[in-house]
Structures are given as structure tokens and as C-alpha cells.
């Protein structure tokens, strides 16, 4: 576990969400929880988002994913991309590419702008791929 100076934040690892497809099983379900503390997203040294109102989405047996309210996301670094995907459980995802002075990452974030009825809590929220961005939480991941 890597940490920021002062050991005040822990990097949350293994937040992988399969971008293309997954096998639907009888045990598939989605849970959404409020994450305590502060959660921050970095692209290199640039803070892209920081919030105390992050949501954590648990989907089937996949790793959890943080969702950030758009009001706490620095949209100046974002450009809407042409990529769209369809999740049978959450709906149509819109993707964003990120660009800072240091780096560009294509399709590094996504949003469900009109999510399915069972996940309306994530409407107006943005999630990030942890293999393209660094996601840091000040508190242990909620269950």
C-alpha cells in the first residue's frame, strides 16, 4: 500500500471494472454505498476530482468503483470522447478523455448520464479507471 506524504491518505487499489463485457450470472447484483472521508483522483500530480461525498459501486464479483459528484470534478481537464458502451445493469456510459500539461489519457473516465432505475444514485457522477488515474481515499473502503 503506497501513501501520500504524511501517510494521511491510502491509495485504493484493484478498482478494475471490465470495460468491454462480463458474464452475467444469477448472483449479479449492484450495491451503492457512501464512502466516508475524502477521495481524490490524480492524473500524475494534477488533482482531477476531490470529494467528501463519493459513492462506491459494488457490482457482482468485480472490484468496487468510486463515483464522484460532477460538482467536485475539474471538468476543464475533460473532453467528451466518441466512445459509448452499454451496460445491461447500469445503462449507456459516456466516456471522457483527460488532458493536463503533463499527460493525456483517452477514455479515462465515464458517466451514466441517464442510468437505469436501479442505479439512479450515480446520475451526475463520474468514475475513473484506476489504471489511468491514481485514486486515493482517506478512509478504509466501506463494505
Short mmCIF file of N, CA and C in Angstrom, two decimals:
data_model
loop_
_atom_site.label_atom_id
_atom_site.label_comp_id
_atom_site.label_asym_id
_atom_site.label_seq_id
_atom_site.Cartn_x
_atom_site.Cartn_y
_atom_site.Cartn_z
N UNK A 1 0.84 -1.18 0.00
CA UNK A 1 0.00 0.00 0.00
C UNK A 1 0.88 1.23 0.00
N UNK A 2 0.75 2.05 -1.00
CA UNK A 2 1.52 3.28 -1.14
C UNK A 2 0.74 4.42 -0.51
N UNK A 3 1.41 5.43 -0.01
CA UNK A 3 0.68 6.54 0.59
C UNK A 3 1.28 7.87 0.19
N UNK A 4 0.51 8.92 0.37
CA UNK A 4 0.96 10.27 0.09
C UNK A 4 1.77 10.78 1.28
N UNK A 5 2.48 11.90 1.11
CA UNK A 5 3.24 12.45 2.23
C UNK A 5 2.38 12.60 3.48
N UNK A 6 2.94 12.25 4.62
CA UNK A 6 2.22 12.37 5.88
C UNK A 6 1.36 11.16 6.18
N UNK A 7 1.32 10.20 5.28
CA UNK A 7 0.53 8.98 5.47
C UNK A 7 -0.93 9.27 5.80
N UNK A 8 -1.47 10.36 5.26
CA UNK A 8 -2.85 10.71 5.56
C UNK A 8 -3.84 10.07 4.62
N UNK A 9 -3.37 9.62 3.49
CA UNK A 9 -4.27 9.02 2.51
C UNK A 9 -3.73 7.65 2.10
N UNK A 10 -4.62 6.76 1.81
CA UNK A 10 -4.23 5.44 1.31
C UNK A 10 -4.69 5.32 -0.14
N UNK A 11 -3.84 4.75 -0.96
CA UNK A 11 -4.23 4.51 -2.34
C UNK A 11 -5.11 3.28 -2.37
N UNK A 12 -6.23 3.40 -2.99
CA UNK A 12 -7.15 2.28 -3.12
C UNK A 12 -6.80 1.58 -4.42
N UNK A 13 -6.43 0.33 -4.29
CA UNK A 13 -6.00 -0.40 -5.48
C UNK A 13 -7.07 -1.39 -5.91
N UNK A 14 -6.82 -1.97 -7.05
CA UNK A 14 -7.68 -3.01 -7.61
C UNK A 14 -9.10 -2.54 -7.85
N UNK A 15 -9.27 -1.31 -8.34
CA UNK A 15 -10.60 -0.81 -8.67
C UNK A 15 -10.85 -1.03 -10.16
N UNK A 16 -10.68 -2.24 -10.60
CA UNK A 16 -10.79 -2.54 -12.02
C UNK A 16 -12.23 -2.87 -12.38
N UNK A 17 -12.70 -2.28 -13.43
CA UNK A 17 -14.02 -2.59 -13.97
C UNK A 17 -13.82 -3.02 -15.40
N UNK A 18 -14.26 -4.19 -15.77
CA UNK A 18 -14.10 -4.67 -17.13
C UNK A 18 -14.85 -3.74 -18.07
N UNK A 19 -14.14 -3.10 -19.00
CA UNK A 19 -14.72 -2.08 -19.86
C UNK A 19 -15.57 -2.64 -20.99
N UNK A 20 -15.34 -3.86 -21.38
CA UNK A 20 -15.99 -4.34 -22.58
C UNK A 20 -17.18 -5.25 -22.30
N UNK A 21 -16.98 -6.26 -21.53
CA UNK A 21 -18.09 -7.20 -21.28
C UNK A 21 -17.79 -8.04 -20.05
N UNK A 22 -18.81 -8.70 -19.57
CA UNK A 22 -18.64 -9.64 -18.48
C UNK A 22 -19.75 -10.67 -18.58
N UNK A 23 -19.56 -11.75 -17.90
CA UNK A 23 -20.56 -12.81 -17.93
C UNK A 23 -21.62 -12.52 -16.88
N UNK A 24 -22.86 -12.50 -17.32
CA UNK A 24 -23.96 -12.26 -16.41
C UNK A 24 -24.24 -13.56 -15.65
N UNK A 25 -24.36 -13.47 -14.34
CA UNK A 25 -24.64 -14.66 -13.55
C UNK A 25 -25.88 -14.43 -12.71
N UNK A 26 -26.40 -15.51 -12.17
CA UNK A 26 -27.59 -15.39 -11.33
C UNK A 26 -27.32 -14.59 -10.07
N UNK A 27 -26.05 -14.52 -9.66
CA UNK A 27 -25.71 -13.82 -8.42
C UNK A 27 -25.36 -12.35 -8.66
N UNK A 28 -25.50 -11.87 -9.90
CA UNK A 28 -25.12 -10.49 -10.22
C UNK A 28 -26.06 -9.50 -9.51
N UNK A 29 -25.46 -8.57 -8.83
CA UNK A 29 -26.24 -7.52 -8.19
C UNK A 29 -25.36 -6.28 -8.03
N UNK A 30 -26.01 -5.16 -7.80
CA UNK A 30 -25.31 -3.89 -7.63
C UNK A 30 -25.68 -3.30 -6.27
N UNK A 31 -24.65 -2.86 -5.55
CA UNK A 31 -24.85 -2.13 -4.29
C UNK A 31 -24.11 -0.81 -4.40
N UNK A 32 -24.71 0.25 -3.88
CA UNK A 32 -24.06 1.56 -3.87
C UNK A 32 -24.03 2.05 -2.43
N UNK A 33 -22.83 2.46 -1.99
CA UNK A 33 -22.64 2.95 -0.63
C UNK A 33 -21.96 4.31 -0.66
N UNK A 34 -22.16 5.10 0.37
CA UNK A 34 -21.47 6.38 0.55
C UNK A 34 -20.10 6.10 1.16
N UNK A 35 -19.04 6.66 0.60
CA UNK A 35 -17.68 6.47 1.11
C UNK A 35 -17.36 7.57 2.11
N UNK A 36 -17.00 7.22 3.35
CA UNK A 36 -16.62 8.25 4.32
C UNK A 36 -15.27 8.88 3.97
N UNK A 37 -15.02 10.06 4.49
CA UNK A 37 -13.74 10.73 4.29
C UNK A 37 -13.64 11.37 2.91
N UNK A 38 -12.41 11.68 2.54
CA UNK A 38 -12.13 12.36 1.28
C UNK A 38 -11.56 11.35 0.28
N UNK A 39 -12.03 11.45 -0.95
CA UNK A 39 -11.49 10.63 -2.04
C UNK A 39 -11.00 11.60 -3.12
N UNK A 40 -9.78 11.33 -3.62
CA UNK A 40 -9.13 12.23 -4.59
C UNK A 40 -8.66 11.42 -5.79
N UNK A 41 -8.77 12.02 -6.98
CA UNK A 41 -8.27 11.40 -8.21
C UNK A 41 -7.18 12.29 -8.77
N UNK A 42 -6.05 11.66 -9.13
CA UNK A 42 -4.92 12.38 -9.71
C UNK A 42 -4.63 11.83 -11.11
N UNK A 43 -4.20 12.70 -11.99
CA UNK A 43 -3.51 12.31 -13.21
C UNK A 43 -2.12 12.89 -13.05
N UNK A 44 -1.15 12.02 -12.78
CA UNK A 44 0.18 12.43 -12.35
C UNK A 44 0.04 13.31 -11.11
N UNK A 45 0.46 14.58 -11.15
CA UNK A 45 0.38 15.45 -9.97
C UNK A 45 -0.83 16.37 -9.97
N UNK A 46 -1.68 16.25 -10.97
CA UNK A 46 -2.84 17.12 -11.09
C UNK A 46 -4.06 16.48 -10.44
N UNK A 47 -4.71 17.21 -9.55
CA UNK A 47 -5.95 16.73 -8.94
C UNK A 47 -7.08 16.96 -9.93
N UNK A 48 -7.75 15.86 -10.30
CA UNK A 48 -8.89 15.93 -11.24
C UNK A 48 -10.22 16.03 -10.50
N UNK A 49 -10.27 15.42 -9.33
CA UNK A 49 -11.50 15.43 -8.53
C UNK A 49 -11.14 15.19 -7.08
N UNK A 50 -11.90 15.83 -6.20
CA UNK A 50 -11.72 15.61 -4.77
C UNK A 50 -13.07 15.84 -4.12
N UNK A 51 -13.51 14.88 -3.32
CA UNK A 51 -14.84 14.97 -2.73
C UNK A 51 -14.92 14.29 -1.38
N UNK A 52 -15.89 14.73 -0.61
CA UNK A 52 -16.24 14.05 0.64
C UNK A 52 -17.59 13.36 0.50
N UNK A 53 -18.10 13.32 -0.74
CA UNK A 53 -19.40 12.69 -1.00
C UNK A 53 -19.30 11.65 -2.11
N UNK A 54 -18.20 10.90 -2.14
CA UNK A 54 -18.04 9.84 -3.15
C UNK A 54 -18.99 8.68 -2.87
N UNK A 55 -19.38 8.03 -3.93
CA UNK A 55 -20.13 6.79 -3.84
C UNK A 55 -19.21 5.64 -4.25
N UNK A 56 -19.45 4.47 -3.69
CA UNK A 56 -18.74 3.27 -4.10
C UNK A 56 -19.78 2.31 -4.67
N UNK A 57 -19.54 1.86 -5.90
CA UNK A 57 -20.45 0.94 -6.55
C UNK A 57 -19.82 -0.44 -6.56
N UNK A 58 -20.54 -1.40 -6.00
CA UNK A 58 -20.13 -2.81 -5.99
C UNK A 58 -21.02 -3.52 -6.99
N UNK A 59 -20.39 -4.20 -7.94
CA UNK A 59 -21.16 -4.87 -9.00
C UNK A 59 -20.71 -6.31 -9.12
N UNK A 60 -21.62 -7.23 -8.77
CA UNK A 60 -21.30 -8.65 -8.86
C UNK A 60 -20.01 -8.97 -8.13
N UNK A 61 -19.12 -9.68 -8.80
CA UNK A 61 -17.84 -10.04 -8.17
C UNK A 61 -16.70 -9.16 -8.66
N UNK A 62 -17.01 -8.03 -9.30
CA UNK A 62 -15.97 -7.10 -9.76
C UNK A 62 -15.50 -6.22 -8.60
N UNK A 63 -14.33 -5.63 -8.76
CA UNK A 63 -13.80 -4.72 -7.75
C UNK A 63 -14.67 -3.47 -7.66
N UNK A 64 -14.74 -2.84 -6.49
CA UNK A 64 -15.56 -1.63 -6.33
C UNK A 64 -15.01 -0.47 -7.15
N UNK A 65 -15.92 0.45 -7.49
CA UNK A 65 -15.57 1.64 -8.29
C UNK A 65 -16.09 2.88 -7.57
N UNK A 66 -15.24 3.91 -7.43
CA UNK A 66 -15.65 5.18 -6.85
C UNK A 66 -16.34 6.03 -7.92
N UNK A 67 -17.40 6.70 -7.51
CA UNK A 67 -18.09 7.67 -8.35
C UNK A 67 -18.04 9.02 -7.64
N UNK A 68 -17.71 10.07 -8.41
CA UNK A 68 -17.51 11.41 -7.87
C UNK A 68 -18.61 12.34 -8.38
N UNK A 69 -19.22 13.14 -7.50
CA UNK A 69 -20.22 14.09 -7.99
C UNK A 69 -19.57 15.08 -8.95
N UNK A 70 -20.25 15.37 -10.04
CA UNK A 70 -19.68 16.24 -11.08
C UNK A 70 -19.28 17.60 -10.52
N UNK A 71 -19.99 18.08 -9.51
CA UNK A 71 -19.66 19.39 -8.93
C UNK A 71 -18.27 19.41 -8.29
N UNK A 72 -17.73 18.23 -7.97
CA UNK A 72 -16.40 18.12 -7.35
C UNK A 72 -15.32 17.67 -8.33
N UNK A 73 -15.65 17.66 -9.61
CA UNK A 73 -14.74 17.23 -10.67
C UNK A 73 -14.31 18.46 -11.47
N UNK A 74 -13.02 18.56 -11.75
CA UNK A 74 -12.49 19.70 -12.51
C UNK A 74 -12.66 19.43 -14.01
N UNK A 75 -13.83 19.77 -14.52
CA UNK A 75 -14.21 19.42 -15.89
C UNK A 75 -13.35 20.12 -16.95
N UNK A 76 -12.56 21.12 -16.59
CA UNK A 76 -11.68 21.79 -17.56
C UNK A 76 -10.65 20.81 -18.14
N UNK A 77 -10.36 19.73 -17.43
CA UNK A 77 -9.40 18.73 -17.91
C UNK A 77 -10.06 17.65 -18.77
N UNK A 78 -11.36 17.70 -18.95
CA UNK A 78 -12.13 16.65 -19.60
C UNK A 78 -12.59 17.07 -20.98
N UNK A 79 -12.56 16.10 -21.90
CA UNK A 79 -13.15 16.26 -23.23
C UNK A 79 -14.00 15.02 -23.47
N UNK A 80 -15.25 15.23 -23.82
CA UNK A 80 -16.14 14.10 -24.11
C UNK A 80 -15.59 13.36 -25.34
N UNK A 81 -15.47 12.05 -25.23
CA UNK A 81 -14.97 11.26 -26.37
C UNK A 81 -16.15 10.68 -27.14
N UNK A 82 -15.85 10.02 -28.23
CA UNK A 82 -16.90 9.39 -29.04
C UNK A 82 -17.29 8.02 -28.52
N UNK A 83 -16.53 7.48 -27.58
CA UNK A 83 -16.81 6.14 -27.07
C UNK A 83 -18.06 6.13 -26.22
N UNK A 84 -18.90 5.15 -26.47
CA UNK A 84 -20.08 4.88 -25.64
C UNK A 84 -20.17 3.38 -25.50
N UNK A 85 -20.54 2.92 -24.31
CA UNK A 85 -20.76 1.50 -24.10
C UNK A 85 -22.11 1.31 -23.44
N UNK A 86 -22.62 0.10 -23.52
CA UNK A 86 -23.91 -0.21 -22.92
C UNK A 86 -23.73 -1.31 -21.89
N UNK A 87 -24.11 -1.01 -20.67
CA UNK A 87 -24.09 -1.99 -19.58
C UNK A 87 -25.53 -2.46 -19.37
N UNK A 88 -25.76 -3.77 -19.34
CA UNK A 88 -27.14 -4.23 -19.16
C UNK A 88 -27.71 -3.90 -17.79
N UNK A 89 -26.86 -3.53 -16.85
CA UNK A 89 -27.32 -3.25 -15.49
C UNK A 89 -27.39 -1.77 -15.15
N UNK A 90 -26.54 -0.96 -15.81
CA UNK A 90 -26.46 0.47 -15.47
C UNK A 90 -26.93 1.38 -16.60
N UNK A 91 -26.89 0.92 -17.84
CA UNK A 91 -27.32 1.73 -18.97
C UNK A 91 -26.17 2.13 -19.87
N UNK A 92 -26.34 3.24 -20.59
CA UNK A 92 -25.35 3.72 -21.56
C UNK A 92 -24.33 4.62 -20.87
N UNK A 93 -23.04 4.31 -21.09
CA UNK A 93 -21.96 5.10 -20.48
C UNK A 93 -21.36 6.03 -21.52
N UNK A 94 -21.13 7.26 -21.10
CA UNK A 94 -20.44 8.27 -21.90
C UNK A 94 -19.02 8.38 -21.34
N UNK A 95 -18.04 8.48 -22.24
CA UNK A 95 -16.64 8.49 -21.82
C UNK A 95 -16.00 9.86 -22.02
N UNK A 96 -14.93 10.09 -21.24
CA UNK A 96 -14.19 11.34 -21.30
C UNK A 96 -12.70 11.05 -21.39
N UNK A 97 -12.01 11.81 -22.22
CA UNK A 97 -10.56 11.80 -22.25
C UNK A 97 -10.07 12.92 -21.35
N UNK A 98 -8.89 12.74 -20.78
CA UNK A 98 -8.33 13.70 -19.83
C UNK A 98 -7.04 14.27 -20.38
N UNK A 99 -6.82 15.56 -20.15
CA UNK A 99 -5.56 16.17 -20.60
C UNK A 99 -5.12 17.21 -19.58
N UNK A 100 -3.87 17.06 -19.13
CA UNK A 100 -3.23 18.06 -18.27
C UNK A 100 -1.98 18.52 -19.01
N UNK A 101 -1.24 19.43 -18.41
CA UNK A 101 0.01 19.87 -19.03
C UNK A 101 1.01 18.72 -19.12
N UNK A 102 0.87 17.73 -18.23
CA UNK A 102 1.82 16.63 -18.16
C UNK A 102 1.47 15.43 -19.04
N UNK A 103 0.18 15.20 -19.28
CA UNK A 103 -0.20 13.94 -19.90
C UNK A 103 -1.62 13.96 -20.45
N UNK A 104 -1.89 13.07 -21.41
CA UNK A 104 -3.23 12.86 -21.94
C UNK A 104 -3.59 11.40 -21.79
N UNK A 105 -4.82 11.12 -21.39
CA UNK A 105 -5.33 9.76 -21.28
C UNK A 105 -6.69 9.69 -21.96
N UNK A 106 -6.79 8.84 -22.98
CA UNK A 106 -8.05 8.67 -23.69
C UNK A 106 -9.00 7.79 -22.90
N UNK A 107 -10.27 8.15 -22.90
CA UNK A 107 -11.34 7.35 -22.30
C UNK A 107 -11.00 6.89 -20.88
N UNK A 108 -10.55 7.82 -20.07
CA UNK A 108 -10.11 7.50 -18.71
C UNK A 108 -11.21 7.64 -17.67
N UNK A 109 -12.32 8.24 -18.05
CA UNK A 109 -13.42 8.45 -17.10
C UNK A 109 -14.74 8.20 -17.83
N UNK A 110 -15.76 7.91 -17.06
CA UNK A 110 -17.07 7.67 -17.68
C UNK A 110 -18.18 8.12 -16.75
N UNK A 111 -19.37 8.25 -17.35
CA UNK A 111 -20.54 8.69 -16.60
C UNK A 111 -21.78 8.03 -17.19
N UNK A 112 -22.72 7.70 -16.34
CA UNK A 112 -24.04 7.23 -16.78
C UNK A 112 -24.98 8.42 -16.64
N UNK A 113 -25.21 9.10 -17.73
CA UNK A 113 -25.98 10.34 -17.66
C UNK A 113 -27.48 10.10 -17.53
N UNK A 114 -27.93 8.94 -17.97
CA UNK A 114 -29.33 8.54 -17.80
C UNK A 114 -29.34 7.06 -17.38
N UNK A 115 -28.91 6.79 -16.13
CA UNK A 115 -28.76 5.40 -15.70
C UNK A 115 -30.10 4.68 -15.55
N UNK A 116 -30.01 3.37 -15.51
CA UNK A 116 -31.21 2.55 -15.29
C UNK A 116 -31.77 2.85 -13.90
N UNK A 117 -33.05 2.51 -13.72
CA UNK A 117 -33.76 2.84 -12.48
C UNK A 117 -33.11 2.29 -11.21
N UNK A 118 -32.43 1.15 -11.30
CA UNK A 118 -31.85 0.54 -10.10
C UNK A 118 -30.56 1.22 -9.65
N UNK A 119 -30.02 2.17 -10.45
CA UNK A 119 -28.77 2.85 -10.08
C UNK A 119 -28.86 4.37 -10.28
N UNK A 120 -30.00 4.93 -10.04
CA UNK A 120 -30.17 6.38 -10.27
C UNK A 120 -29.26 7.23 -9.39
N UNK A 121 -28.73 6.65 -8.30
CA UNK A 121 -27.83 7.41 -7.42
C UNK A 121 -26.57 7.88 -8.14
N UNK A 122 -26.14 7.18 -9.20
CA UNK A 122 -24.90 7.57 -9.89
C UNK A 122 -25.13 8.60 -10.99
N UNK A 123 -26.36 9.01 -11.21
CA UNK A 123 -26.61 10.07 -12.20
C UNK A 123 -25.95 11.35 -11.72
N UNK A 124 -25.21 12.01 -12.62
CA UNK A 124 -24.49 13.22 -12.24
C UNK A 124 -23.14 12.95 -11.60
N UNK A 125 -22.70 11.69 -11.62
CA UNK A 125 -21.42 11.29 -11.04
C UNK A 125 -20.49 10.80 -12.15
N UNK A 126 -19.19 10.87 -11.91
CA UNK A 126 -18.17 10.42 -12.85
C UNK A 126 -17.25 9.43 -12.16
N UNK A 127 -16.88 8.36 -12.88
CA UNK A 127 -15.94 7.36 -12.37
C UNK A 127 -14.68 7.38 -13.22
N UNK A 128 -13.59 6.85 -12.68
CA UNK A 128 -12.28 6.88 -13.33
C UNK A 128 -11.67 5.48 -13.35
N UNK A 129 -10.94 5.17 -14.42
CA UNK A 129 -10.18 3.92 -14.47
C UNK A 129 -8.91 4.08 -13.65
N UNK A 130 -8.71 3.15 -12.71
CA UNK A 130 -7.55 3.26 -11.83
C UNK A 130 -6.25 2.88 -12.55
N UNK A 131 -6.32 2.30 -13.73
CA UNK A 131 -5.09 2.03 -14.47
C UNK A 131 -4.65 3.25 -15.29
N UNK A 132 -5.48 4.30 -15.30
CA UNK A 132 -5.14 5.54 -16.00
C UNK A 132 -4.98 6.70 -15.03
N UNK A 133 -5.60 6.61 -13.87
CA UNK A 133 -5.56 7.66 -12.84
C UNK A 133 -5.23 7.01 -11.50
N UNK A 134 -4.76 7.82 -10.57
CA UNK A 134 -4.48 7.36 -9.21
C UNK A 134 -5.64 7.81 -8.33
N UNK A 135 -6.24 6.88 -7.62
CA UNK A 135 -7.39 7.16 -6.77
C UNK A 135 -6.98 6.93 -5.32
N UNK A 136 -7.17 7.96 -4.49
CA UNK A 136 -6.71 7.94 -3.09
C UNK A 136 -7.88 8.20 -2.17
N UNK A 137 -8.04 7.35 -1.15
CA UNK A 137 -9.11 7.53 -0.17
C UNK A 137 -8.51 7.70 1.22
N UNK A 138 -9.08 8.61 1.99
CA UNK A 138 -8.57 8.87 3.35
C UNK A 138 -9.08 7.86 4.36
N UNK A 139 -10.12 7.13 4.02
CA UNK A 139 -10.71 6.15 4.93
C UNK A 139 -10.73 4.77 4.26
N UNK A 140 -10.84 3.74 5.07
CA UNK A 140 -10.95 2.38 4.55
C UNK A 140 -12.20 2.28 3.71
N UNK A 141 -12.10 1.52 2.63
CA UNK A 141 -13.23 1.31 1.73
C UNK A 141 -14.41 0.74 2.49
N UNK A 142 -15.59 1.31 2.31
CA UNK A 142 -16.78 0.84 3.00
C UNK A 142 -17.24 -0.46 2.37
N UNK A 143 -17.87 -1.30 3.18
CA UNK A 143 -18.36 -2.60 2.66
C UNK A 143 -19.80 -2.50 2.23
#
